[in-house]
mmCIF file of C-alpha atoms and ligand atoms in Angstrom:
data_model
loop_
_atom_site.group_PDB
_atom_site.id
_atom_site.type_symbol
_atom_site.label_atom_id
_atom_site.label_comp_id
_atom_site.label_asym_id
_atom_site.label_seq_id
_atom_site.Cartn_x
_atom_site.Cartn_y
_atom_site.Cartn_z
ATOM 1 C CA MET A 1 98.385 137.781 52.854
ATOM 2 C CA LYS A 2 96.540 137.161 56.102
ATOM 3 C CA ILE A 3 97.801 138.257 59.522
ATOM 4 C CA LYS A 4 98.710 135.087 61.424
ATOM 5 C CA THR A 5 97.243 135.709 64.861
ATOM 6 C CA LEU A 6 97.432 134.186 68.344
ATOM 7 C CA LEU A 7 94.945 134.790 71.134
ATOM 8 C CA ALA A 8 96.344 134.657 74.688
ATOM 9 C CA GLY A 9 93.850 134.582 77.545
ATOM 10 C CA CYS A 10 90.721 132.596 76.678
ATOM 11 C CA GLY A 11 88.368 134.055 79.271
ATOM 12 C CA SER A 12 85.410 136.361 78.831
ATOM 13 C CA MET A 13 87.244 139.125 76.926
ATOM 14 C CA GLY A 14 89.085 136.505 74.890
ATOM 15 C CA GLY A 15 85.731 135.325 73.552
ATOM 16 C CA ARG A 16 84.787 138.848 72.430
ATOM 17 C CA TRP A 17 88.144 139.472 70.761
ATOM 18 C CA MET A 18 87.927 136.073 69.072
ATOM 19 C CA GLU A 19 84.532 136.926 67.560
ATOM 20 C CA TYR A 20 86.024 140.147 66.192
ATOM 21 C CA ALA A 21 89.145 138.425 64.827
ATOM 22 C CA LEU A 22 87.136 135.662 63.148
ATOM 23 C CA ALA A 23 85.000 138.267 61.386
ATOM 24 C CA ARG A 24 88.070 139.956 59.846
ATOM 25 C CA PRO A 25 88.915 138.580 56.402
ATOM 26 C CA ASP A 26 92.571 139.628 56.813
ATOM 27 C CA VAL A 27 93.119 137.612 60.022
ATOM 28 C CA GLU A 28 94.002 133.923 60.242
ATOM 29 C CA MET A 29 93.879 132.503 63.780
ATOM 30 C CA VAL A 30 96.828 130.163 64.325
ATOM 31 C CA GLY A 31 96.656 129.291 68.015
ATOM 32 C CA LEU A 32 95.353 129.814 71.525
ATOM 33 C CA VAL A 33 97.364 130.427 74.683
ATOM 34 C CA ASP A 34 96.058 129.926 78.195
ATOM 35 C CA VAL A 35 97.617 128.763 81.441
ATOM 36 C CA TYR A 36 94.310 127.006 82.097
ATOM 37 C CA VAL A 37 93.882 124.640 79.147
ATOM 38 C CA PRO A 38 90.122 123.989 79.631
ATOM 39 C CA ASN A 39 89.469 127.673 78.867
ATOM 40 C CA ALA A 40 91.304 127.378 75.562
ATOM 41 C CA GLU A 41 89.466 124.135 74.784
ATOM 42 C CA ALA A 42 86.161 125.849 75.526
ATOM 43 C CA THR A 43 87.113 128.688 73.156
ATOM 44 C CA ASN A 44 87.835 126.193 70.390
ATOM 45 C CA ALA A 45 84.528 124.405 71.064
ATOM 46 C CA ARG A 46 82.503 127.632 71.215
ATOM 47 C CA HIS A 47 83.755 128.778 67.844
ATOM 48 C CA GLY A 48 83.845 125.366 66.145
ATOM 49 C CA LEU A 49 87.646 125.520 65.835
ATOM 50 C CA ALA A 50 90.519 123.126 66.437
ATOM 51 C CA LEU A 51 93.329 125.619 66.958
ATOM 52 C CA PRO A 52 96.570 124.398 68.568
ATOM 53 C CA ILE A 53 96.656 125.187 72.293
ATOM 54 C CA TYR A 54 99.766 126.426 74.105
ATOM 55 C CA SER A 55 100.370 127.267 77.737
ATOM 56 C CA THR A 56 102.865 130.114 77.154
ATOM 57 C CA VAL A 57 103.268 132.841 74.541
ATOM 58 C CA GLU A 58 106.906 131.795 74.118
ATOM 59 C CA GLU A 59 105.920 128.259 73.132
ATOM 60 C CA ALA A 60 103.122 129.537 70.880
ATOM 61 C CA MET A 61 105.386 132.014 69.076
ATOM 62 C CA ALA A 62 108.043 129.358 68.468
ATOM 63 C CA ALA A 63 105.520 126.899 67.066
ATOM 64 C CA SER A 64 103.294 129.253 65.068
ATOM 65 C CA GLY A 65 105.521 132.095 63.835
ATOM 66 C CA ALA A 66 102.537 134.402 64.412
ATOM 67 C CA ASP A 67 102.553 138.010 63.149
ATOM 68 C CA LEU A 68 100.219 139.311 65.841
ATOM 69 C CA LEU A 69 99.396 138.555 69.471
ATOM 70 C CA LEU A 70 95.979 139.491 70.802
ATOM 71 C CA ASP A 71 96.379 139.432 74.591
ATOM 72 C CA THR A 72 93.269 139.226 76.725
ATOM 73 C CA SER A 73 94.936 137.542 79.689
ATOM 74 C CA ILE A 74 94.939 138.982 83.207
ATOM 75 C CA PRO A 75 96.592 142.386 83.918
ATOM 76 C CA GLU A 76 99.752 140.955 85.559
ATOM 77 C CA CYS A 77 100.648 139.003 82.394
ATOM 78 C CA HIS A 78 100.140 141.639 79.678
ATOM 79 C CA ALA A 79 103.622 143.173 79.757
ATOM 80 C CA SER A 80 105.594 139.933 79.872
ATOM 81 C CA ASN A 81 103.420 138.343 77.167
ATOM 82 C CA ALA A 82 103.858 141.422 74.950
ATOM 83 C CA VAL A 83 107.638 141.573 75.438
ATOM 84 C CA THR A 84 107.946 137.873 74.578
ATOM 85 C CA ALA A 85 105.793 138.303 71.475
ATOM 86 C CA MET A 86 107.628 141.402 70.227
ATOM 87 C CA LEU A 87 111.047 139.826 70.790
ATOM 88 C CA SER A 88 109.809 136.865 68.708
ATOM 89 C CA GLY A 89 108.705 139.180 65.888
ATOM 90 C CA ALA A 90 104.988 139.714 66.528
ATOM 91 C CA HIS A 91 102.964 142.898 66.834
ATOM 92 C CA VAL A 92 100.702 143.172 69.888
ATOM 93 C CA MET A 93 97.213 144.392 70.690
ATOM 94 C CA MET A 94 96.256 143.885 74.305
ATOM 95 C CA GLU A 95 93.592 144.467 76.876
ATOM 96 C CA LYS A 96 94.168 147.195 79.418
ATOM 97 C CA PRO A 97 96.214 147.769 81.474
ATOM 98 C CA MET A 98 99.375 147.544 79.354
ATOM 99 C CA ALA A 99 101.422 146.924 82.529
ATOM 100 C CA THR A 100 101.061 146.882 86.280
ATOM 101 C CA SER A 101 104.331 148.717 87.071
ATOM 102 C CA MET A 102 106.165 151.678 85.492
ATOM 103 C CA PRO A 103 109.391 149.709 84.849
ATOM 104 C CA GLU A 104 107.318 147.127 82.940
ATOM 105 C CA ALA A 105 105.507 149.851 80.986
ATOM 106 C CA LYS A 106 108.804 151.535 80.054
ATOM 107 C CA ARG A 107 110.337 148.219 79.052
ATOM 108 C CA LEU A 108 107.379 147.595 76.739
ATOM 109 C CA ILE A 109 108.034 150.896 74.991
ATOM 110 C CA GLU A 110 111.763 150.214 74.803
ATOM 111 C CA VAL A 111 111.184 146.755 73.257
ATOM 112 C CA SER A 112 108.528 148.073 70.862
ATOM 113 C CA GLU A 113 110.832 150.844 69.632
ATOM 114 C CA ARG A 114 113.905 148.590 69.399
ATOM 115 C CA THR A 115 112.084 145.825 67.497
ATOM 116 C CA GLY A 116 109.837 148.145 65.470
ATOM 117 C CA ARG A 117 106.835 146.119 66.596
ATOM 118 C CA PHE A 118 103.411 147.731 66.961
ATOM 119 C CA CYS A 119 101.953 147.629 70.471
ATOM 120 C CA ALA A 120 98.623 149.187 71.389
ATOM 121 C CA VAL A 121 96.013 148.868 74.113
ATOM 122 C CA MET A 122 92.247 148.444 74.280
ATOM 123 C CA GLN A 123 90.625 151.654 75.549
ATOM 124 C CA ASN A 124 87.103 150.956 74.327
ATOM 125 C CA ARG A 125 85.491 153.583 76.543
ATOM 126 C CA ARG A 126 87.020 156.421 74.521
ATOM 127 C CA PHE A 127 85.165 155.094 71.464
ATOM 128 C CA THR A 128 81.506 155.806 72.147
ATOM 129 C CA LYS A 129 79.512 158.278 70.086
ATOM 130 C CA GLU A 130 78.749 160.239 73.268
ATOM 131 C CA ILE A 131 82.357 160.807 74.395
ATOM 132 C CA ARG A 132 83.546 161.387 70.818
ATOM 133 C CA SER A 133 80.819 164.014 70.380
ATOM 134 C CA LEU A 134 81.639 165.661 73.716
ATOM 135 C CA LYS A 135 85.323 165.763 72.763
ATOM 136 C CA ARG A 136 84.504 167.448 69.474
ATOM 137 C CA ASP A 137 82.384 170.069 71.224
ATOM 138 C CA LEU A 138 85.116 170.704 73.808
ATOM 139 C CA ASP A 139 87.760 171.043 71.096
ATOM 140 C CA ALA A 140 85.475 173.511 69.295
ATOM 141 C CA GLY A 141 85.553 175.621 72.478
ATOM 142 C CA ILE A 142 81.924 175.188 73.518
ATOM 143 C CA ILE A 143 82.734 175.851 77.215
ATOM 144 C CA GLY A 144 86.088 177.589 76.685
ATOM 145 C CA LYS A 145 89.147 176.097 78.336
ATOM 146 C CA PRO A 146 88.304 173.242 80.744
ATOM 147 C CA GLY A 147 89.759 173.985 84.169
ATOM 148 C CA PHE A 148 88.001 171.745 86.670
ATOM 149 C CA VAL A 149 86.830 168.283 85.686
ATOM 150 C CA LYS A 150 85.166 165.722 87.951
ATOM 151 C CA ALA A 151 84.021 162.156 87.348
ATOM 152 C CA ASP A 152 82.009 160.066 89.805
ATOM 153 C CA PHE A 153 82.015 156.303 89.308
ATOM 154 C CA PHE A 154 79.780 154.342 91.692
ATOM 155 C CA LEU A 155 78.776 150.777 90.881
ATOM 156 C CA GLY A 156 78.343 147.510 92.774
ATOM 157 C CA PRO A 157 79.132 144.644 90.368
ATOM 158 C CA ARG A 158 79.542 141.104 91.741
ATOM 159 C CA PHE A 159 82.155 139.674 89.392
ATOM 160 C CA GLY A 160 83.679 136.862 91.402
ATOM 161 C CA GLY A 161 87.038 135.819 89.946
ATOM 162 C CA PHE A 162 90.347 137.694 89.979
ATOM 163 C CA ARG A 163 88.912 141.145 90.716
ATOM 164 C CA GLU A 164 87.619 140.149 94.136
ATOM 165 C CA THR A 165 91.070 139.042 95.289
ATOM 166 C CA MET A 166 93.220 141.841 93.775
ATOM 167 C CA ASP A 167 94.853 144.413 96.090
ATOM 168 C CA HIS A 168 93.637 147.360 93.971
ATOM 169 C CA PRO A 169 90.613 146.149 91.993
ATOM 170 C CA LEU A 170 89.198 149.597 91.247
ATOM 171 C CA LEU A 171 92.415 151.467 90.475
ATOM 172 C CA LEU A 172 94.166 148.621 88.662
ATOM 173 C CA ASP A 173 91.298 147.080 86.749
ATOM 174 C CA MET A 174 88.699 149.806 86.115
ATOM 175 C CA ALA A 175 89.767 153.364 86.903
ATOM 176 C CA ILE A 176 92.186 153.438 83.972
ATOM 177 C CA HIS A 177 89.157 153.766 81.672
ATOM 178 C CA THR A 178 88.001 156.915 83.454
ATOM 179 C CA PHE A 179 91.569 158.245 83.747
ATOM 180 C CA ASP A 180 92.121 157.631 80.036
ATOM 181 C CA ALA A 181 88.841 159.408 79.275
ATOM 182 C CA ALA A 182 89.988 162.389 81.369
ATOM 183 C CA ARG A 183 93.234 162.652 79.365
ATOM 184 C CA TYR A 184 91.249 162.375 76.151
ATOM 185 C CA LEU A 185 88.736 165.055 77.138
ATOM 186 C CA ILE A 186 91.215 167.471 78.748
ATOM 187 C CA GLY A 187 93.708 167.095 75.889
ATOM 188 C CA SER A 188 96.723 167.408 78.159
ATOM 189 C CA GLU A 189 98.933 165.068 80.173
ATOM 190 C CA PRO A 190 98.710 164.502 83.946
ATOM 191 C CA VAL A 191 101.609 165.755 86.061
ATOM 192 C CA ALA A 192 100.669 164.965 89.679
ATOM 193 C CA VAL A 193 98.173 163.059 91.817
ATOM 194 C CA TYR A 194 97.010 163.011 95.391
ATOM 195 C CA ALA A 195 94.873 159.964 96.217
ATOM 196 C CA ALA A 196 93.226 157.983 98.972
ATOM 197 C CA GLU A 197 92.328 154.335 98.418
ATOM 198 C CA PHE A 198 90.099 152.400 100.815
ATOM 199 C CA ASN A 199 87.636 149.543 101.242
ATOM 200 C CA PRO A 200 84.485 150.721 103.055
ATOM 201 C CA ASP A 201 82.421 148.483 105.306
ATOM 202 C CA GLY A 202 80.152 146.222 103.303
ATOM 203 C CA SER A 203 82.619 145.787 100.441
ATOM 204 C CA TRP A 204 82.834 142.244 99.058
ATOM 205 C CA TYR A 205 86.327 142.814 97.654
ATOM 206 C CA ALA A 206 89.507 141.738 99.475
ATOM 207 C CA GLY A 207 91.423 144.770 98.177
ATOM 208 C CA ASN A 208 90.631 148.465 98.064
ATOM 209 C CA ALA A 209 87.546 148.893 95.895
ATOM 210 C CA SER A 210 87.080 152.647 96.455
ATOM 211 C CA ALA A 211 89.274 155.679 95.784
ATOM 212 C CA ALA A 212 89.264 159.479 95.707
ATOM 213 C CA CYS A 213 91.968 161.027 93.516
ATOM 214 C CA VAL A 214 92.906 164.567 92.503
ATOM 215 C CA PHE A 215 95.051 164.870 89.368
ATOM 216 C CA GLU A 216 96.812 167.999 88.137
ATOM 217 C CA PHE A 217 97.292 168.334 84.388
ATOM 218 C CA GLY A 218 100.047 170.068 82.436
ATOM 219 C CA ASN A 219 97.641 172.694 81.070
ATOM 220 C CA GLY A 220 96.541 173.679 84.590
ATOM 221 C CA ALA A 221 93.305 171.669 84.642
ATOM 222 C CA VAL A 222 92.437 169.653 87.751
ATOM 223 C CA PHE A 223 90.595 166.333 87.520
ATOM 224 C CA ALA A 224 88.815 164.939 90.608
ATOM 225 C CA TYR A 225 87.844 161.265 90.516
ATOM 226 C CA ASN A 226 85.593 159.574 93.085
ATOM 227 C CA GLY A 227 85.107 155.879 92.468
ATOM 228 C CA SER A 228 83.717 152.775 94.111
ATOM 229 C CA TRP A 229 83.103 149.260 92.944
ATOM 230 C CA SER A 230 81.238 148.360 96.139
ATOM 231 C CA ALA A 231 78.620 151.103 95.976
ATOM 232 C CA VAL A 232 75.118 149.853 96.689
ATOM 233 C CA GLY A 233 72.367 151.777 94.940
ATOM 234 C CA HIS A 234 72.129 154.923 92.791
ATOM 235 C CA SER A 235 74.682 153.609 90.328
ATOM 236 C CA THR A 236 76.396 155.894 87.858
ATOM 237 C CA SER A 237 76.979 154.708 84.308
ATOM 238 C CA TRP A 238 80.100 152.678 83.535
ATOM 239 C CA GLU A 239 81.481 155.773 81.788
ATOM 240 C CA GLY A 240 81.103 157.789 85.001
ATOM 241 C CA ASP A 241 79.162 160.935 85.761
ATOM 242 C CA TRP A 242 81.074 164.030 84.642
ATOM 243 C CA ARG A 243 81.106 167.789 85.161
ATOM 244 C CA ILE A 244 83.557 169.827 83.126
ATOM 245 C CA THR A 245 83.837 173.470 84.075
ATOM 246 C CA GLY A 246 85.415 175.759 81.501
ATOM 247 C CA THR A 247 86.162 179.461 81.172
ATOM 248 C CA ILE A 248 82.823 180.294 79.527
ATOM 249 C CA GLY A 249 80.537 177.459 80.588
ATOM 250 C CA SER A 250 80.091 173.932 81.900
ATOM 251 C CA ALA A 251 79.345 170.500 80.484
ATOM 252 C CA LEU A 252 77.410 167.810 82.317
ATOM 253 C CA TRP A 253 77.732 164.274 81.000
ATOM 254 C CA ASN A 254 76.177 161.193 82.614
ATOM 255 C CA GLY A 255 78.084 158.843 80.335
ATOM 256 C CA ASP A 256 74.973 157.461 78.636
ATOM 257 C CA ASP A 257 73.480 160.455 76.843
ATOM 258 C CA TYR A 258 74.948 163.327 74.880
ATOM 259 C CA ALA A 259 76.430 165.988 77.135
ATOM 260 C CA SER A 260 74.464 169.050 78.225
ATOM 261 C CA TYR A 261 76.109 172.473 78.033
ATOM 262 C CA GLN A 262 75.375 175.761 79.716
ATOM 263 C CA THR A 263 77.438 178.750 78.659
ATOM 264 C CA LEU A 264 77.605 182.503 79.043
ATOM 265 C CA ILE A 265 75.444 184.338 76.511
ATOM 266 C CA GLU A 266 78.074 186.730 75.196
ATOM 267 C CA ASP A 267 79.051 189.345 77.721
ATOM 268 C CA VAL A 268 81.470 187.515 80.008
ATOM 269 C CA ASP A 269 81.302 190.229 82.655
ATOM 270 C CA SER A 270 77.523 190.186 83.053
ATOM 271 C CA GLY A 271 77.543 186.463 83.829
ATOM 272 C CA ALA A 272 74.230 186.003 81.952
ATOM 273 C CA LEU A 273 73.712 182.388 80.977
ATOM 274 C CA ALA A 274 71.990 180.789 77.994
ATOM 275 C CA PRO A 275 69.537 177.962 78.791
ATOM 276 C CA PRO A 276 71.196 174.510 78.991
ATOM 277 C CA MET A 277 71.385 172.765 75.620
ATOM 278 C CA GLN A 278 71.902 169.136 74.709
ATOM 279 C CA GLY A 279 74.876 168.323 72.496
ATOM 280 C CA GLY A 280 74.435 166.475 69.237
ATOM 281 C CA ARG A 281 75.983 163.458 67.588
ATOM 282 C CA HIS A 282 79.343 163.969 65.913
ATOM 283 C CA TRP A 283 80.460 160.356 65.506
ATOM 284 C CA GLN A 284 79.285 157.729 63.060
ATOM 285 C CA GLY A 285 80.141 154.093 62.611
ATOM 286 C CA ALA A 286 81.376 151.433 64.996
ATOM 287 C CA GLU A 287 81.759 152.065 68.708
ATOM 288 C CA ARG A 288 83.463 150.624 71.769
ATOM 289 C CA ARG A 289 85.556 147.432 71.424
ATOM 290 C CA GLU A 290 84.925 147.052 67.709
ATOM 291 C CA ALA A 291 85.855 150.679 67.025
ATOM 292 C CA CYS A 292 89.021 150.491 69.113
ATOM 293 C CA LEU A 293 90.075 147.232 67.431
ATOM 294 C CA ASN A 294 89.270 148.740 64.015
ATOM 295 C CA GLU A 295 91.463 151.732 64.861
ATOM 296 C CA MET A 296 94.338 149.515 66.034
ATOM 297 C CA PHE A 297 94.150 147.329 62.921
ATOM 298 C CA GLU A 298 93.986 150.367 60.628
ATOM 299 C CA ALA A 299 97.042 151.822 62.355
ATOM 300 C CA LEU A 300 98.941 148.516 62.184
ATOM 301 C CA ILE A 301 98.165 148.012 58.509
ATOM 302 C CA SER A 302 98.904 151.607 57.489
ATOM 303 C CA GLY A 303 102.045 151.899 59.620
ATOM 304 C CA LYS A 304 100.629 154.801 61.643
ATOM 305 C CA ARG A 305 100.766 155.210 65.411
ATOM 306 C CA SER A 306 97.539 154.048 67.030
ATOM 307 C CA GLU A 307 95.556 156.452 69.185
ATOM 308 C CA THR A 308 96.036 153.939 72.019
ATOM 309 C CA ASP A 309 99.687 153.160 71.263
ATOM 310 C CA ILE A 310 101.625 152.236 74.419
ATOM 311 C CA ARG A 311 103.608 155.514 74.116
ATOM 312 C CA ASP A 312 100.335 157.379 74.639
ATOM 313 C CA ASN A 313 98.725 154.894 76.977
ATOM 314 C CA ILE A 314 101.638 154.972 79.421
ATOM 315 C CA HIS A 315 100.202 158.306 80.673
ATOM 316 C CA SER A 316 96.939 156.561 81.626
ATOM 317 C CA VAL A 317 98.974 153.840 83.331
ATOM 318 C CA ALA A 318 100.952 156.549 85.153
ATOM 319 C CA MET A 319 97.677 157.929 86.556
ATOM 320 C CA MET A 320 96.625 154.484 87.753
ATOM 321 C CA LEU A 321 99.993 153.602 89.321
ATOM 322 C CA GLY A 322 100.564 157.129 90.640
ATOM 323 C CA ALA A 323 97.210 157.025 92.434
ATOM 324 C CA ILE A 324 98.102 153.701 94.076
ATOM 325 C CA GLU A 325 101.515 155.072 95.107
ATOM 326 C CA SER A 326 100.070 158.322 96.429
ATOM 327 C CA ALA A 327 97.523 156.446 98.514
ATOM 328 C CA ALA A 328 100.229 154.195 99.955
ATOM 329 C CA LEU A 329 102.531 157.140 100.741
ATOM 330 C CA GLN A 330 99.674 159.403 101.835
ATOM 331 C CA SER A 331 101.299 162.216 99.882
ATOM 332 C CA LYS A 332 101.208 163.901 96.488
ATOM 333 C CA VAL A 333 103.110 162.053 93.767
ATOM 334 C CA MET A 334 104.605 163.649 90.659
ATOM 335 C CA LEU A 335 103.887 161.616 87.531
ATOM 336 C CA PRO A 336 106.573 160.714 84.975
ATOM 337 C CA ARG A 337 106.386 162.799 81.779
HETATM 338 N N1 NAD B 401 88.148 146.824 78.079
HETATM 339 C C1 NAD B 401 87.177 146.380 78.864
HETATM 340 O O1 NAD B 401 86.089 146.954 78.918
HETATM 341 C C2 NAD B 401 87.402 145.167 79.692
HETATM 342 C C3 NAD B 401 86.348 144.505 80.300
HETATM 343 C C4 NAD B 401 86.630 143.360 81.043
HETATM 344 C C5 NAD B 401 87.932 142.932 81.172
HETATM 345 N N2 NAD B 401 88.947 143.632 80.569
HETATM 346 C C6 NAD B 401 90.345 143.195 80.701
HETATM 347 O O2 NAD B 401 90.510 142.011 79.958
HETATM 348 C C7 NAD B 401 91.468 141.192 80.599
HETATM 349 C C8 NAD B 401 90.847 139.818 80.818
HETATM 350 O O3 NAD B 401 89.686 139.944 81.608
HETATM 351 P P1 NAD B 401 88.571 138.796 81.622
HETATM 352 O O4 NAD B 401 87.393 139.394 82.292
HETATM 353 O O5 NAD B 401 88.420 138.218 80.263
HETATM 354 O O6 NAD B 401 89.264 137.735 82.600
HETATM 355 P P2 NAD B 401 89.026 136.169 82.645
HETATM 356 O O7 NAD B 401 89.473 135.728 84.000
HETATM 357 O O8 NAD B 401 87.652 135.813 82.175
HETATM 358 O O9 NAD B 401 90.051 135.608 81.547
HETATM 359 C C9 NAD B 401 91.441 135.688 81.682
HETATM 360 C C10 NAD B 401 92.046 134.450 81.017
HETATM 361 O O10 NAD B 401 93.472 134.620 80.977
HETATM 362 C C11 NAD B 401 94.057 133.364 81.317
HETATM 363 N N3 NAD B 401 95.449 133.616 81.718
HETATM 364 C C12 NAD B 401 95.943 133.931 82.937
HETATM 365 N N4 NAD B 401 97.263 134.094 82.858
HETATM 366 C C13 NAD B 401 97.615 133.890 81.569
HETATM 367 C C14 NAD B 401 98.858 133.939 80.847
HETATM 368 N N5 NAD B 401 100.017 134.204 81.457
HETATM 369 N N6 NAD B 401 98.837 133.707 79.515
HETATM 370 C C15 NAD B 401 97.684 133.403 78.891
HETATM 371 N N7 NAD B 401 96.489 133.337 79.525
HETATM 372 C C16 NAD B 401 96.456 133.583 80.844
HETATM 373 C C17 NAD B 401 93.126 132.808 82.372
HETATM 374 O O11 NAD B 401 93.310 131.400 82.566
HETATM 375 C C18 NAD B 401 91.774 133.156 81.768
HETATM 376 O O12 NAD B 401 91.339 132.147 80.852
HETATM 377 C C19 NAD B 401 91.890 141.909 81.889
HETATM 378 O O13 NAD B 401 93.084 142.616 81.657
HETATM 379 C C20 NAD B 401 90.761 142.889 82.122
HETATM 380 O O14 NAD B 401 91.199 144.055 82.788
HETATM 381 C C21 NAD B 401 88.701 144.703 79.837
#
């Protein structure tokens, strides 16, 4: 039997998710939801479809009896759309962020657990062959225990649209990818953050498009994030530019290539170092959005917890919201465990 599926949010990500869903033999699309009907009509036209169009998830669930909601709407709507869908009996896969406040994020988990509905989040940037390979090397102990991790993220995209009017475009719409990658690589949960958020001269965003954040992790590691979405020139990759310092060596990763490692030769006390060496590929198959969607579908179908289940992803959300709170308070914020 096919999974009766709704798509909410027919913008640019909606188009990508739609292509994926249409290519899955076990998915039957049963409707589109968008507050702006022309976007849903354009999605139908682009894909040669004539799916029913609804303006709310509530209306769409009542009319379609869908099993699954794919939500690619704007960040502020993800939590309420997901709660409505789960309370009407549907599982949910959604774009990041899962919520824009901690009470909303906790309510999502409460509703998911009470209804037994699956709810997981797109974190495509933890599904590249480069980060998967780096993670495998780190877990194998290539640099010992990571203690100090930094990621620089400096880009100057001109999106137009909702990002240029948000209060926290970098922290709310982008940084969660890098924060989620830090949790993935460090293999521990964040416990505290101290952050500054600002909008330097020359920025074309209304809200704060730059931030510097220091996170403390439960295993003692510290993660320093410097990010800007209004940086002109010398861009980093979209994955960020990383240095991970461990007990017996360091990893450098520019986000595009395989990481480079330099480690002690053998005698820790002498401090003698081996020449830097490039890591290899330890990940095959699909990557990015397709890989993350594959993983979510496999988890849904097999009844397992997805790697990006909301009960895991809430820690990435806590980093994002904690950084915003810390910047507003100008003080260190402890993160919920
Ligand atoms: N994972 C990634 O790499 C990645 C990349 C880009 C965007 N995103 C995320 O995808 C989401 C959508 O981004 P986008 O670039 O496609 O935006 P977009 O503006 O192109 O599309 C958003 C669509 O949602 C619709 N919408 C707004 N409120 C709605 C509601 N309550 N119910 C249904 N539809 C509603 C809008 O009318 C619009 O058609 C955002 O959460 C964004 O953060 C993720």
